[in-house]
């Protein structure tokens, strides 16, 4: 004998497949939104991590520039953000500690990308020893000491530049990527300007000035990179960065470095290098020109990162809400459909049992027990009724027909019995 399975269970089994499919699709969409949010979070971590080296690079550049001009006795000629080597070292150490903490907190790809640059920072102690252990007289005689010192700092800065370039390649959002690239260009530009200035000044301090082919070639190559960076910054300065690029051009033109450096190269070998005017072009406030531009771009990058993270979080929440609503609607519809079928069926089953066990037998007995002399009448029997207009109601009507037919047969049988009895009496 086949096992009896309730209709409710059959309906649940039939509806389980589409509901499960719906929940699976909703789950996949939620999982996808979570992955996208995590990817955007990783991208923004990388982008914002690229801001950290900018402050550290500036601190190292300030320390490098101060140490170089101090050895040559020019520390009073150039306006620098630091006034002593100890102050410069303290600023670098603080920036390095903050950058390390930020990278460790971000972890992941950011920590992996900047690991070589952080490792290179350990070389600062060896570079600083040149100044810390210096006991000679300050002046131009220290050019041979200043040159390797300058290069040692530059090598460390280059490692940070290389890491920033990798970050720019890894960022997918075009606006965020342009911000990282502009930050990198601004940091590189302040470095290349310092190196161009050093090349021209050192050549100008030598006998004959900037007159040797190798000296001119070195200064020209560095200055050419200055012009390239300047052009790239203007071409990348679009969208939200366009006002910043316009302000950069205005302020960088105002310093006069580009024009004076170009003039120095044009007059190389014929005119002395204008050392003091060149130094004055870089004696600017740290919030103007390329410095100010970099800070403004960093703020824009942070705002864009917040915007992307907020949008990703909102999308994820919407998917979660929609998935919850879809699941609730599916379960609710399933319950309503199941209830709309099983409730009338239960009512029909109950009424059919009552009809079969009580109403119909009792009505038939009442008909058959009609006393002699009384007319045989069909008693009032409550029909089977269900609150639906579907197949269940059709079954209810069929049962009512069966019930009426049974009552009619009972009446006919009662009349037949009475006729037979009358015949016997006659």
mmCIF file of C-alpha atoms in Angstrom:
data_model
loop_
_atom_site.group_PDB
_atom_site.id
_atom_site.type_symbol
_atom_site.label_atom_id
_atom_site.label_comp_id
_atom_site.label_asym_id
_atom_site.label_seq_id
_atom_site.Cartn_x
_atom_site.Cartn_y
_atom_site.Cartn_z
ATOM 1 C CA UNK A 1 0.000 0.000 0.000
ATOM 2 C CA UNK A 2 1.380 3.359 -0.999
ATOM 3 C CA UNK A 3 2.341 5.693 1.810
ATOM 4 C CA UNK A 4 -0.106 8.510 2.402
ATOM 5 C CA UNK A 5 1.476 11.909 1.729
ATOM 6 C CA UNK A 6 -0.460 15.038 2.753
ATOM 7 C CA UNK A 7 -1.199 17.593 0.047
ATOM 8 C CA UNK A 8 0.562 20.284 2.087
ATOM 9 C CA UNK A 9 3.761 18.280 1.934
ATOM 10 C CA UNK A 10 3.359 17.707 -1.786
ATOM 11 C CA UNK A 11 2.834 21.428 -2.342
ATOM 12 C CA UNK A 12 5.870 22.254 -0.228
ATOM 13 C CA UNK A 13 7.956 19.819 -2.241
ATOM 14 C CA UNK A 14 6.701 21.252 -5.537
ATOM 15 C CA UNK A 15 7.348 24.858 -4.476
ATOM 16 C CA UNK A 16 10.684 24.085 -2.834
ATOM 17 C CA UNK A 17 12.532 23.943 -6.165
ATOM 18 C CA UNK A 18 11.629 27.430 -7.497
ATOM 19 C CA UNK A 19 11.971 28.973 -4.040
ATOM 20 C CA UNK A 20 15.382 27.372 -3.575
ATOM 21 C CA UNK A 21 16.433 28.636 -6.998
ATOM 22 C CA UNK A 22 15.270 32.127 -6.080
ATOM 23 C CA UNK A 23 17.166 32.041 -2.794
ATOM 24 C CA UNK A 24 20.286 30.726 -4.541
ATOM 25 C CA UNK A 25 20.157 33.552 -7.096
ATOM 26 C CA UNK A 26 19.591 36.117 -4.347
ATOM 27 C CA UNK A 27 22.464 34.630 -2.365
ATOM 28 C CA UNK A 28 24.762 34.790 -5.383
ATOM 29 C CA UNK A 29 23.871 38.441 -5.956
ATOM 30 C CA UNK A 30 24.542 39.251 -2.310
ATOM 31 C CA UNK A 31 27.843 37.367 -2.442
ATOM 32 C CA UNK A 32 28.792 39.253 -5.607
ATOM 33 C CA UNK A 33 27.985 42.594 -3.986
ATOM 34 C CA UNK A 34 30.096 41.596 -0.984
ATOM 35 C CA UNK A 35 33.011 40.695 -3.268
ATOM 36 C CA UNK A 36 32.668 43.990 -5.130
ATOM 37 C CA UNK A 37 32.601 45.882 -1.854
ATOM 38 C CA UNK A 38 35.736 44.069 -0.661
ATOM 39 C CA UNK A 39 37.469 44.724 -3.984
ATOM 40 C CA UNK A 40 36.603 48.414 -3.817
ATOM 41 C CA UNK A 41 37.768 48.516 -0.205
ATOM 42 C CA UNK A 42 41.093 46.978 -1.272
ATOM 43 C CA UNK A 43 41.376 49.463 -4.150
ATOM 44 C CA UNK A 44 40.709 52.420 -1.880
ATOM 45 C CA UNK A 45 43.177 51.075 0.668
ATOM 46 C CA UNK A 46 45.819 50.979 -2.045
ATOM 47 C CA UNK A 47 44.922 54.450 -3.283
ATOM 48 C CA UNK A 48 44.905 56.015 0.177
ATOM 49 C CA UNK A 49 48.093 54.131 1.042
ATOM 50 C CA UNK A 50 49.797 56.012 -1.790
ATOM 51 C CA UNK A 51 49.150 59.223 0.136
ATOM 52 C CA UNK A 52 51.310 58.061 3.039
ATOM 53 C CA UNK A 53 54.566 58.008 1.081
ATOM 54 C CA UNK A 54 53.969 61.579 -0.039
ATOM 55 C CA UNK A 55 54.411 62.889 3.486
ATOM 56 C CA UNK A 56 57.318 60.534 4.080
ATOM 57 C CA UNK A 57 58.912 61.466 0.754
ATOM 58 C CA UNK A 58 58.607 65.152 1.604
ATOM 59 C CA UNK A 59 60.198 64.564 5.004
ATOM 60 C CA UNK A 60 63.095 62.621 3.453
ATOM 61 C CA UNK A 61 63.523 65.259 0.736
ATOM 62 C CA UNK A 62 63.586 68.025 3.360
ATOM 63 C CA UNK A 63 66.173 66.086 5.365
ATOM 64 C CA UNK A 64 68.218 65.425 2.217
ATOM 65 C CA UNK A 65 68.072 69.012 1.012
ATOM 66 C CA UNK A 66 68.941 70.448 4.405
ATOM 67 C CA UNK A 67 71.870 68.065 4.887
ATOM 68 C CA UNK A 68 73.204 68.860 1.406
ATOM 69 C CA UNK A 69 73.033 72.639 1.715
ATOM 70 C CA UNK A 70 74.271 72.510 5.338
ATOM 71 C CA UNK A 71 77.458 70.744 4.298
ATOM 72 C CA UNK A 72 77.997 73.440 1.659
ATOM 73 C CA UNK A 73 77.180 76.262 4.071
ATOM 74 C CA UNK A 74 74.038 77.357 2.173
ATOM 75 C CA UNK A 75 71.417 76.562 4.813
ATOM 76 C CA UNK A 76 70.676 80.266 5.298
ATOM 77 C CA UNK A 77 70.304 80.864 1.548
ATOM 78 C CA UNK A 78 67.471 78.439 0.885
ATOM 79 C CA UNK A 79 64.145 78.584 2.715
ATOM 80 C CA UNK A 80 63.476 75.053 3.932
ATOM 81 C CA UNK A 81 60.664 73.697 6.151
ATOM 82 C CA UNK A 82 63.252 72.545 8.705
ATOM 83 C CA UNK A 83 65.876 74.617 10.491
ATOM 84 C CA UNK A 84 68.181 71.883 11.764
ATOM 85 C CA UNK A 85 69.237 68.363 10.902
ATOM 86 C CA UNK A 86 67.840 67.021 14.159
ATOM 87 C CA UNK A 87 64.466 68.594 13.356
ATOM 88 C CA UNK A 88 64.588 67.068 9.873
ATOM 89 C CA UNK A 89 65.390 63.604 11.277
ATOM 90 C CA UNK A 90 62.577 63.838 13.815
ATOM 91 C CA UNK A 91 60.097 64.768 11.104
ATOM 92 C CA UNK A 92 61.270 61.871 8.916
ATOM 93 C CA UNK A 93 61.085 59.401 11.798
ATOM 94 C CA UNK A 94 57.556 60.519 12.676
ATOM 95 C CA UNK A 95 56.431 60.280 9.040
ATOM 96 C CA UNK A 96 58.041 56.839 8.668
ATOM 97 C CA UNK A 97 56.383 55.544 11.857
ATOM 98 C CA UNK A 98 52.975 56.862 10.765
ATOM 99 C CA UNK A 99 53.396 55.355 7.306
ATOM 100 C CA UNK A 100 54.425 51.952 8.692
ATOM 101 C CA UNK A 101 51.443 51.909 11.038
ATOM 102 C CA UNK A 102 49.080 52.868 8.222
ATOM 103 C CA UNK A 103 50.415 50.157 5.898
ATOM 104 C CA UNK A 104 50.282 47.500 8.633
ATOM 105 C CA UNK A 105 46.702 48.494 9.429
ATOM 106 C CA UNK A 106 45.667 48.251 5.767
ATOM 107 C CA UNK A 107 47.567 45.002 5.213
ATOM 108 C CA UNK A 108 46.893 42.897 2.129
ATOM 109 C CA UNK A 109 48.144 44.148 -1.201
ATOM 110 C CA UNK A 110 49.140 47.544 0.197
ATOM 111 C CA UNK A 111 51.515 45.965 2.712
ATOM 112 C CA UNK A 112 52.962 43.670 0.056
ATOM 113 C CA UNK A 113 53.489 46.530 -2.420
ATOM 114 C CA UNK A 114 55.303 48.819 0.017
ATOM 115 C CA UNK A 115 57.347 46.116 1.776
ATOM 116 C CA UNK A 116 60.546 46.765 -0.272
ATOM 117 C CA UNK A 117 60.270 50.535 0.240
ATOM 118 C CA UNK A 118 59.805 50.095 3.998
ATOM 119 C CA UNK A 119 62.790 47.791 4.086
ATOM 120 C CA UNK A 120 64.870 50.425 2.281
ATOM 121 C CA UNK A 121 64.115 52.895 5.080
ATOM 122 C CA UNK A 122 66.481 50.919 7.275
ATOM 123 C CA UNK A 123 69.278 52.456 5.209
ATOM 124 C CA UNK A 124 68.572 55.928 6.608
ATOM 125 C CA UNK A 125 70.868 55.351 9.571
ATOM 126 C CA UNK A 126 73.872 54.756 7.302
ATOM 127 C CA UNK A 127 73.113 57.838 5.181
ATOM 128 C CA UNK A 128 72.618 60.032 8.237
ATOM 129 C CA UNK A 129 75.928 58.972 9.684
ATOM 130 C CA UNK A 130 77.663 61.218 7.131
ATOM 131 C CA UNK A 131 76.162 64.290 8.783
ATOM 132 C CA UNK A 132 76.043 62.983 12.344
ATOM 133 C CA UNK A 133 79.763 62.128 12.299
ATOM 134 C CA UNK A 134 80.902 65.168 10.280
ATOM 135 C CA UNK A 135 83.562 67.183 12.099
ATOM 136 C CA UNK A 136 85.114 69.266 9.310
ATOM 137 C CA UNK A 137 84.464 72.817 8.186
ATOM 138 C CA UNK A 138 81.339 73.694 6.260
ATOM 139 C CA UNK A 139 81.709 75.028 2.728
ATOM 140 C CA UNK A 140 82.171 74.216 -0.925
ATOM 141 C CA UNK A 141 85.024 71.863 -0.096
ATOM 142 C CA UNK A 142 82.386 69.326 0.953
ATOM 143 C CA UNK A 143 80.936 68.865 -2.526
ATOM 144 C CA UNK A 144 82.452 65.388 -2.744
ATOM 145 C CA UNK A 145 80.741 64.478 0.543
ATOM 146 C CA UNK A 146 77.434 66.100 -0.315
ATOM 147 C CA UNK A 147 77.053 64.242 -3.614
ATOM 148 C CA UNK A 148 76.950 60.631 -2.242
ATOM 149 C CA UNK A 149 74.845 61.852 0.669
ATOM 150 C CA UNK A 150 72.295 63.331 -1.716
ATOM 151 C CA UNK A 151 72.281 60.147 -3.812
ATOM 152 C CA UNK A 152 71.806 57.944 -0.744
ATOM 153 C CA UNK A 153 68.629 59.791 0.198
ATOM 154 C CA UNK A 154 67.492 59.759 -3.438
ATOM 155 C CA UNK A 155 67.809 55.965 -3.630
ATOM 156 C CA UNK A 156 65.494 55.586 -0.654
ATOM 157 C CA UNK A 157 62.970 58.000 -2.158
ATOM 158 C CA UNK A 158 63.114 56.140 -5.472
ATOM 159 C CA UNK A 159 61.919 52.963 -3.737
ATOM 160 C CA UNK A 160 58.824 54.815 -2.542
ATOM 161 C CA UNK A 161 58.256 56.210 -6.044
ATOM 162 C CA UNK A 162 58.419 52.726 -7.539
ATOM 163 C CA UNK A 163 55.842 51.437 -5.037
ATOM 164 C CA UNK A 164 53.520 54.323 -5.868
ATOM 165 C CA UNK A 165 53.777 53.481 -9.563
ATOM 166 C CA UNK A 166 52.716 49.883 -8.824
ATOM 167 C CA UNK A 167 49.738 51.158 -6.835
ATOM 168 C CA UNK A 168 48.617 53.359 -9.712
ATOM 169 C CA UNK A 169 48.620 50.345 -12.030
ATOM 170 C CA UNK A 170 46.568 48.270 -9.563
ATOM 171 C CA UNK A 171 43.752 50.813 -9.070
ATOM 172 C CA UNK A 172 40.771 50.192 -11.366
ATOM 173 C CA UNK A 173 38.616 53.263 -10.774
ATOM 174 C CA UNK A 174 39.779 55.855 -13.357
ATOM 175 C CA UNK A 175 39.186 58.872 -11.111
ATOM 176 C CA UNK A 176 40.999 57.277 -8.201
ATOM 177 C CA UNK A 177 43.817 56.103 -10.460
ATOM 178 C CA UNK A 178 44.336 59.608 -11.868
ATOM 179 C CA UNK A 179 44.548 60.920 -8.330
ATOM 180 C CA UNK A 180 47.222 58.367 -7.423
ATOM 181 C CA UNK A 181 49.140 59.194 -10.605
ATOM 182 C CA UNK A 182 48.929 62.936 -9.934
ATOM 183 C CA UNK A 183 50.109 62.434 -6.351
ATOM 184 C CA UNK A 184 53.034 60.399 -7.645
ATOM 185 C CA UNK A 185 53.866 63.011 -10.287
ATOM 186 C CA UNK A 186 53.775 65.820 -7.729
ATOM 187 C CA UNK A 187 56.120 63.921 -5.394
ATOM 188 C CA UNK A 188 58.458 63.083 -8.255
ATOM 189 C CA UNK A 189 58.390 66.684 -9.473
ATOM 190 C CA UNK A 190 59.533 68.137 -6.152
ATOM 191 C CA UNK A 191 62.334 65.571 -6.175
ATOM 192 C CA UNK A 192 63.394 66.180 -9.777
ATOM 193 C CA UNK A 193 63.340 69.960 -9.277
ATOM 194 C CA UNK A 194 65.687 69.550 -6.291
ATOM 195 C CA UNK A 195 67.983 67.341 -8.366
ATOM 196 C CA UNK A 196 67.923 69.770 -11.308
ATOM 197 C CA UNK A 197 68.691 72.666 -9.002
ATOM 198 C CA UNK A 198 71.532 70.731 -7.377
ATOM 199 C CA UNK A 199 73.025 69.850 -10.754
ATOM 200 C CA UNK A 200 72.994 73.473 -11.915
ATOM 201 C CA UNK A 201 74.218 74.931 -8.620
ATOM 202 C CA UNK A 202 77.033 72.419 -8.222
ATOM 203 C CA UNK A 203 78.142 73.041 -11.789
ATOM 204 C CA UNK A 204 77.917 76.777 -11.191
ATOM 205 C CA UNK A 205 80.201 76.473 -8.151
ATOM 206 C CA UNK A 206 82.904 74.744 -10.172
ATOM 207 C CA UNK A 207 85.502 76.734 -12.147
ATOM 208 C CA UNK A 208 84.026 77.750 -15.468
ATOM 209 C CA UNK A 209 80.456 77.190 -14.296
ATOM 210 C CA UNK A 210 78.020 75.108 -16.323
ATOM 211 C CA UNK A 211 80.307 74.623 -19.314
ATOM 212 C CA UNK A 212 81.170 70.923 -19.526
ATOM 213 C CA UNK A 213 79.152 68.719 -21.931
ATOM 214 C CA UNK A 214 78.450 66.103 -19.260
ATOM 215 C CA UNK A 215 77.270 68.789 -16.845
ATOM 216 C CA UNK A 216 74.990 70.338 -19.445
ATOM 217 C CA UNK A 217 73.673 66.915 -20.463
ATOM 218 C CA UNK A 218 72.882 65.988 -16.862
ATOM 219 C CA UNK A 219 71.117 69.287 -16.141
ATOM 220 C CA UNK A 220 69.233 69.170 -19.463
ATOM 221 C CA UNK A 221 68.065 65.606 -18.846
ATOM 222 C CA UNK A 222 66.772 66.456 -15.378
ATOM 223 C CA UNK A 223 65.122 69.650 -16.578
ATOM 224 C CA UNK A 224 63.501 67.749 -19.447
ATOM 225 C CA UNK A 225 61.877 65.448 -16.876
ATOM 226 C CA UNK A 226 60.582 68.533 -15.052
ATOM 227 C CA UNK A 227 58.844 69.661 -18.243
ATOM 228 C CA UNK A 228 57.464 66.154 -18.862
ATOM 229 C CA UNK A 229 56.012 65.957 -15.349
ATOM 230 C CA UNK A 230 54.514 69.391 -15.774
ATOM 231 C CA UNK A 231 52.850 68.364 -19.049
ATOM 232 C CA UNK A 232 51.564 65.078 -17.595
ATOM 233 C CA UNK A 233 50.039 66.838 -14.621
ATOM 234 C CA UNK A 234 48.094 69.143 -16.929
ATOM 235 C CA UNK A 235 46.922 66.273 -19.168
ATOM 236 C CA UNK A 236 45.811 64.166 -16.193
ATOM 237 C CA UNK A 237 44.252 67.139 -14.440
ATOM 238 C CA UNK A 238 40.719 66.585 -15.711
ATOM 239 C CA UNK A 239 37.364 66.126 -14.022
ATOM 240 C CA UNK A 240 37.558 66.825 -10.306
ATOM 241 C CA UNK A 241 41.281 67.567 -10.652
ATOM 242 C CA UNK A 242 40.913 70.249 -13.337
ATOM 243 C CA UNK A 243 40.653 73.244 -10.947
ATOM 244 C CA UNK A 244 43.675 71.925 -9.049
ATOM 245 C CA UNK A 245 45.693 71.633 -12.263
ATOM 246 C CA UNK A 246 44.838 75.209 -13.262
ATOM 247 C CA UNK A 247 45.892 76.500 -9.854
ATOM 248 C CA UNK A 248 49.107 74.462 -10.072
ATOM 249 C CA UNK A 249 50.033 76.041 -13.408
ATOM 250 C CA UNK A 250 49.426 79.525 -12.086
ATOM 251 C CA UNK A 251 51.489 78.980 -8.927
ATOM 252 C CA UNK A 252 54.325 77.031 -10.583
ATOM 253 C CA UNK A 253 54.661 79.752 -13.223
ATOM 254 C CA UNK A 254 54.819 82.322 -10.435
ATOM 255 C CA UNK A 255 57.884 80.692 -8.850
ATOM 256 C CA UNK A 256 59.880 81.355 -12.023
ATOM 257 C CA UNK A 257 61.934 78.156 -11.705
ATOM 258 C CA UNK A 258 61.103 76.776 -15.157
ATOM 259 C CA UNK A 259 61.890 80.027 -16.980
ATOM 260 C CA UNK A 260 65.108 80.623 -15.049
ATOM 261 C CA UNK A 261 66.286 77.040 -15.446
ATOM 262 C CA UNK A 262 65.604 77.200 -19.189
ATOM 263 C CA UNK A 263 67.512 80.459 -19.422
ATOM 264 C CA UNK A 264 70.424 78.940 -17.491
ATOM 265 C CA UNK A 265 70.643 76.046 -19.933
ATOM 266 C CA UNK A 266 70.346 78.368 -22.936
ATOM 267 C CA UNK A 267 73.253 80.472 -21.589
ATOM 268 C CA UNK A 268 75.348 77.489 -20.471
ATOM 269 C CA UNK A 269 79.039 78.061 -21.122
ATOM 270 C CA UNK A 270 78.556 81.755 -21.839
ATOM 271 C CA UNK A 271 77.037 83.164 -18.647
ATOM 272 C CA UNK A 272 77.592 82.250 -14.984
ATOM 273 C CA UNK A 273 74.923 80.158 -13.281
ATOM 274 C CA UNK A 274 72.515 82.448 -11.329
ATOM 275 C CA UNK A 275 72.892 80.434 -8.124
ATOM 276 C CA UNK A 276 71.096 82.764 -5.727
ATOM 277 C CA UNK A 277 68.110 83.469 -8.036
ATOM 278 C CA UNK A 278 67.760 79.718 -8.684
ATOM 279 C CA UNK A 279 67.736 78.983 -4.952
ATOM 280 C CA UNK A 280 65.155 81.717 -4.414
ATOM 281 C CA UNK A 281 62.748 80.093 -6.919
ATOM 282 C CA UNK A 282 62.423 77.053 -4.653
ATOM 283 C CA UNK A 283 62.229 79.055 -1.431
ATOM 284 C CA UNK A 284 58.434 78.875 -1.397
ATOM 285 C CA UNK A 285 55.739 78.069 1.103
ATOM 286 C CA UNK A 286 55.001 74.366 1.537
ATOM 287 C CA UNK A 287 51.309 74.875 0.706
ATOM 288 C CA UNK A 288 51.902 76.373 -2.741
ATOM 289 C CA UNK A 289 52.944 75.165 -6.175
ATOM 290 C CA UNK A 290 53.609 71.418 -6.370
ATOM 291 C CA UNK A 291 53.406 70.958 -2.605
ATOM 292 C CA UNK A 292 49.975 72.520 -2.378
ATOM 293 C CA UNK A 293 48.846 70.677 -5.505
ATOM 294 C CA UNK A 294 49.810 67.339 -4.021
ATOM 295 C CA UNK A 295 47.954 68.050 -0.773
ATOM 296 C CA UNK A 296 44.839 69.091 -2.703
ATOM 297 C CA UNK A 297 44.951 65.946 -4.856
ATOM 298 C CA UNK A 298 45.393 63.801 -1.743
ATOM 299 C CA UNK A 299 42.233 65.338 -0.262
ATOM 300 C CA UNK A 300 40.372 64.621 -3.509
ATOM 301 C CA UNK A 301 41.606 61.015 -3.477
ATOM 302 C CA UNK A 302 40.377 60.545 0.092
ATOM 303 C CA UNK A 303 36.980 62.004 -0.829
ATOM 304 C CA UNK A 304 36.732 59.739 -3.876
ATOM 305 C CA UNK A 305 37.714 56.705 -1.793
ATOM 306 C CA UNK A 306 34.994 57.520 0.760
ATOM 307 C CA UNK A 307 32.493 57.981 -2.056
ATOM 308 C CA UNK A 308 33.332 54.599 -3.619
ATOM 309 C CA UNK A 309 33.221 52.784 -0.281
ATOM 310 C CA UNK A 310 29.883 54.376 0.630
ATOM 311 C CA UNK A 311 28.401 53.479 -2.761
ATOM 312 C CA UNK A 312 29.622 49.879 -2.486
ATOM 313 C CA UNK A 313 28.212 49.583 1.018
ATOM 314 C CA UNK A 314 24.855 51.004 -0.087
ATOM 315 C CA UNK A 315 24.729 48.571 -3.011
ATOM 316 C CA UNK A 316 25.493 45.661 -0.725
ATOM 317 C CA UNK A 317 22.780 46.742 1.724
ATOM 318 C CA UNK A 318 20.273 47.088 -1.121
ATOM 319 C CA UNK A 319 21.065 43.588 -2.331
ATOM 320 C CA UNK A 320 20.678 42.256 1.196
ATOM 321 C CA UNK A 321 17.349 44.025 1.588
ATOM 322 C CA UNK A 322 16.111 42.863 -1.820
ATOM 323 C CA UNK A 323 17.232 39.320 -1.115
ATOM 324 C CA UNK A 324 15.427 39.393 2.234
ATOM 325 C CA UNK A 325 12.284 40.827 0.647
ATOM 326 C CA UNK A 326 12.402 38.264 -2.164
ATOM 327 C CA UNK A 327 12.778 35.418 0.319
ATOM 328 C CA UNK A 328 9.978 36.792 2.502
ATOM 329 C CA UNK A 329 7.663 37.274 -0.495
ATOM 330 C CA UNK A 330 8.437 33.780 -1.784
ATOM 331 C CA UNK A 331 7.749 32.197 1.590
ATOM 332 C CA UNK A 332 4.634 34.315 2.060
ATOM 333 C CA UNK A 333 3.267 33.424 -1.367
ATOM 334 C CA UNK A 334 4.027 29.769 -0.710
ATOM 335 C CA UNK A 335 2.179 29.885 2.583
ATOM 336 C CA UNK A 336 -0.807 31.691 1.038
ATOM 337 C CA UNK A 337 -1.004 29.299 -1.934
ATOM 338 C CA UNK A 338 -0.681 26.296 0.329
ATOM 339 C CA UNK A 339 -3.298 27.678 2.688
ATOM 340 C CA UNK A 340 -5.681 28.549 -0.169
ATOM 341 C CA UNK A 341 -5.562 24.908 -1.307
ATOM 342 C CA UNK A 342 -5.271 22.924 1.898
ATOM 343 C CA UNK A 343 -7.780 24.888 3.940
ATOM 344 C CA UNK A 344 -10.737 24.286 1.552
ATOM 345 C CA UNK A 345 -9.617 20.677 1.155
ATOM 346 C CA UNK A 346 -9.576 20.152 4.908
ATOM 347 C CA UNK A 347 -13.004 21.772 5.146
ATOM 348 C CA UNK A 348 -14.281 19.612 2.276
ATOM 349 C CA UNK A 349 -12.827 16.472 3.847
ATOM 350 C CA UNK A 350 -14.406 17.250 7.202
ATOM 351 C CA UNK A 351 -17.829 18.022 5.730
ATOM 352 C CA UNK A 352 -17.691 14.911 3.513
ATOM 353 C CA UNK A 353 -16.991 12.739 6.552
ATOM 354 C CA UNK A 354 -19.848 14.350 8.505
ATOM 355 C CA UNK A 355 -22.163 13.874 5.510
ATOM 356 C CA UNK A 356 -21.155 10.236 5.073
ATOM 357 C CA UNK A 357 -21.175 9.313 8.758
ATOM 358 C CA UNK A 358 -24.070 11.381 10.109
ATOM 359 C CA UNK A 359 -26.108 13.733 7.942
ATOM 360 C CA UNK A 360 -26.916 11.443 5.016
ATOM 361 C CA UNK A 361 -27.554 8.214 7.042
ATOM 362 C CA UNK A 362 -29.681 10.096 9.567
ATOM 363 C CA UNK A 363 -31.678 11.803 6.798
ATOM 364 C CA UNK A 364 -32.266 8.456 5.055
ATOM 365 C CA UNK A 365 -33.401 6.881 8.323
ATOM 366 C CA UNK A 366 -35.770 9.800 8.917
ATOM 367 C CA UNK A 367 -37.250 9.319 5.438
ATOM 368 C CA UNK A 368 -37.622 5.580 5.846
ATOM 369 C CA UNK A 369 -39.190 5.979 9.289
ATOM 370 C CA UNK A 370 -41.942 8.297 8.035
ATOM 371 C CA UNK A 371 -45.164 7.122 9.800
ATOM 372 C CA UNK A 372 -47.936 5.581 7.726
ATOM 373 C CA UNK A 373 -50.391 8.165 6.622
ATOM 374 C CA UNK A 374 -47.829 10.934 6.523
ATOM 375 C CA UNK A 375 -46.441 12.235 3.307
ATOM 376 C CA UNK A 376 -42.862 11.301 2.608
ATOM 377 C CA UNK A 377 -40.815 14.480 2.448
ATOM 378 C CA UNK A 378 -37.145 15.191 1.859
ATOM 379 C CA UNK A 379 -35.673 16.602 5.046
ATOM 380 C CA UNK A 380 -33.537 19.747 5.049
ATOM 381 C CA UNK A 381 -29.937 18.582 4.921
ATOM 382 C CA UNK A 382 -27.051 21.084 5.124
ATOM 383 C CA UNK A 383 -25.102 21.023 1.846
ATOM 384 C CA UNK A 384 -21.313 20.781 1.569
ATOM 385 C CA UNK A 385 -19.950 24.302 1.105
ATOM 386 C CA UNK A 386 -16.384 25.640 0.608
ATOM 387 C CA UNK A 387 -15.336 29.315 0.267
ATOM 388 C CA UNK A 388 -13.664 28.877 -3.126
ATOM 389 C CA UNK A 389 -14.559 28.890 -6.799
ATOM 390 C CA UNK A 390 -12.201 26.262 -8.145
ATOM 391 C CA UNK A 391 -11.911 22.501 -8.504
ATOM 392 C CA UNK A 392 -12.516 22.041 -4.777
ATOM 393 C CA UNK A 393 -15.869 23.786 -5.101
ATOM 394 C CA UNK A 394 -16.662 21.495 -8.051
ATOM 395 C CA UNK A 395 -16.039 18.475 -5.812
ATOM 396 C CA UNK A 396 -18.287 20.032 -3.157
ATOM 397 C CA UNK A 397 -21.084 20.459 -5.726
ATOM 398 C CA UNK A 398 -20.598 16.866 -6.867
ATOM 399 C CA UNK A 399 -20.944 15.662 -3.268
ATOM 400 C CA UNK A 400 -24.094 17.736 -2.884
ATOM 401 C CA UNK A 401 -25.451 16.085 -6.058
ATOM 402 C CA UNK A 402 -24.639 12.654 -4.646
ATOM 403 C CA UNK A 403 -26.316 13.630 -1.393
ATOM 404 C CA UNK A 404 -29.452 14.844 -3.196
ATOM 405 C CA UNK A 405 -29.557 11.695 -5.323
ATOM 406 C CA UNK A 406 -29.249 9.508 -2.235
ATOM 407 C CA UNK A 407 -32.089 11.392 -0.573
ATOM 408 C CA UNK A 408 -34.254 11.077 -3.700
ATOM 409 C CA UNK A 409 -33.589 7.324 -3.756
ATOM 410 C CA UNK A 410 -34.462 7.096 -0.085
ATOM 411 C CA UNK A 411 -37.736 8.885 -0.745
ATOM 412 C CA UNK A 412 -38.521 6.611 -3.673
ATOM 413 C CA UNK A 413 -37.689 3.577 -1.533
ATOM 414 C CA UNK A 414 -39.912 4.843 1.265
ATOM 415 C CA UNK A 415 -42.791 5.460 -1.152
ATOM 416 C CA UNK A 416 -42.255 2.024 -2.678
ATOM 417 C CA UNK A 417 -42.329 0.407 0.755
ATOM 418 C CA UNK A 418 -45.506 2.265 1.603
ATOM 419 C CA UNK A 419 -47.164 1.204 -1.668
ATOM 420 C CA UNK A 420 -46.205 -2.428 -1.049
ATOM 421 C CA UNK A 421 -47.564 -2.196 2.492
ATOM 422 C CA UNK A 422 -50.814 -0.691 1.203
ATOM 423 C CA UNK A 423 -51.078 -3.484 -1.308
ATOM 424 C CA UNK A 424 -50.745 -6.060 1.408
ATOM 425 C CA UNK A 425 -53.339 -4.229 3.492
ATOM 426 C CA UNK A 426 -55.743 -4.104 0.533
#
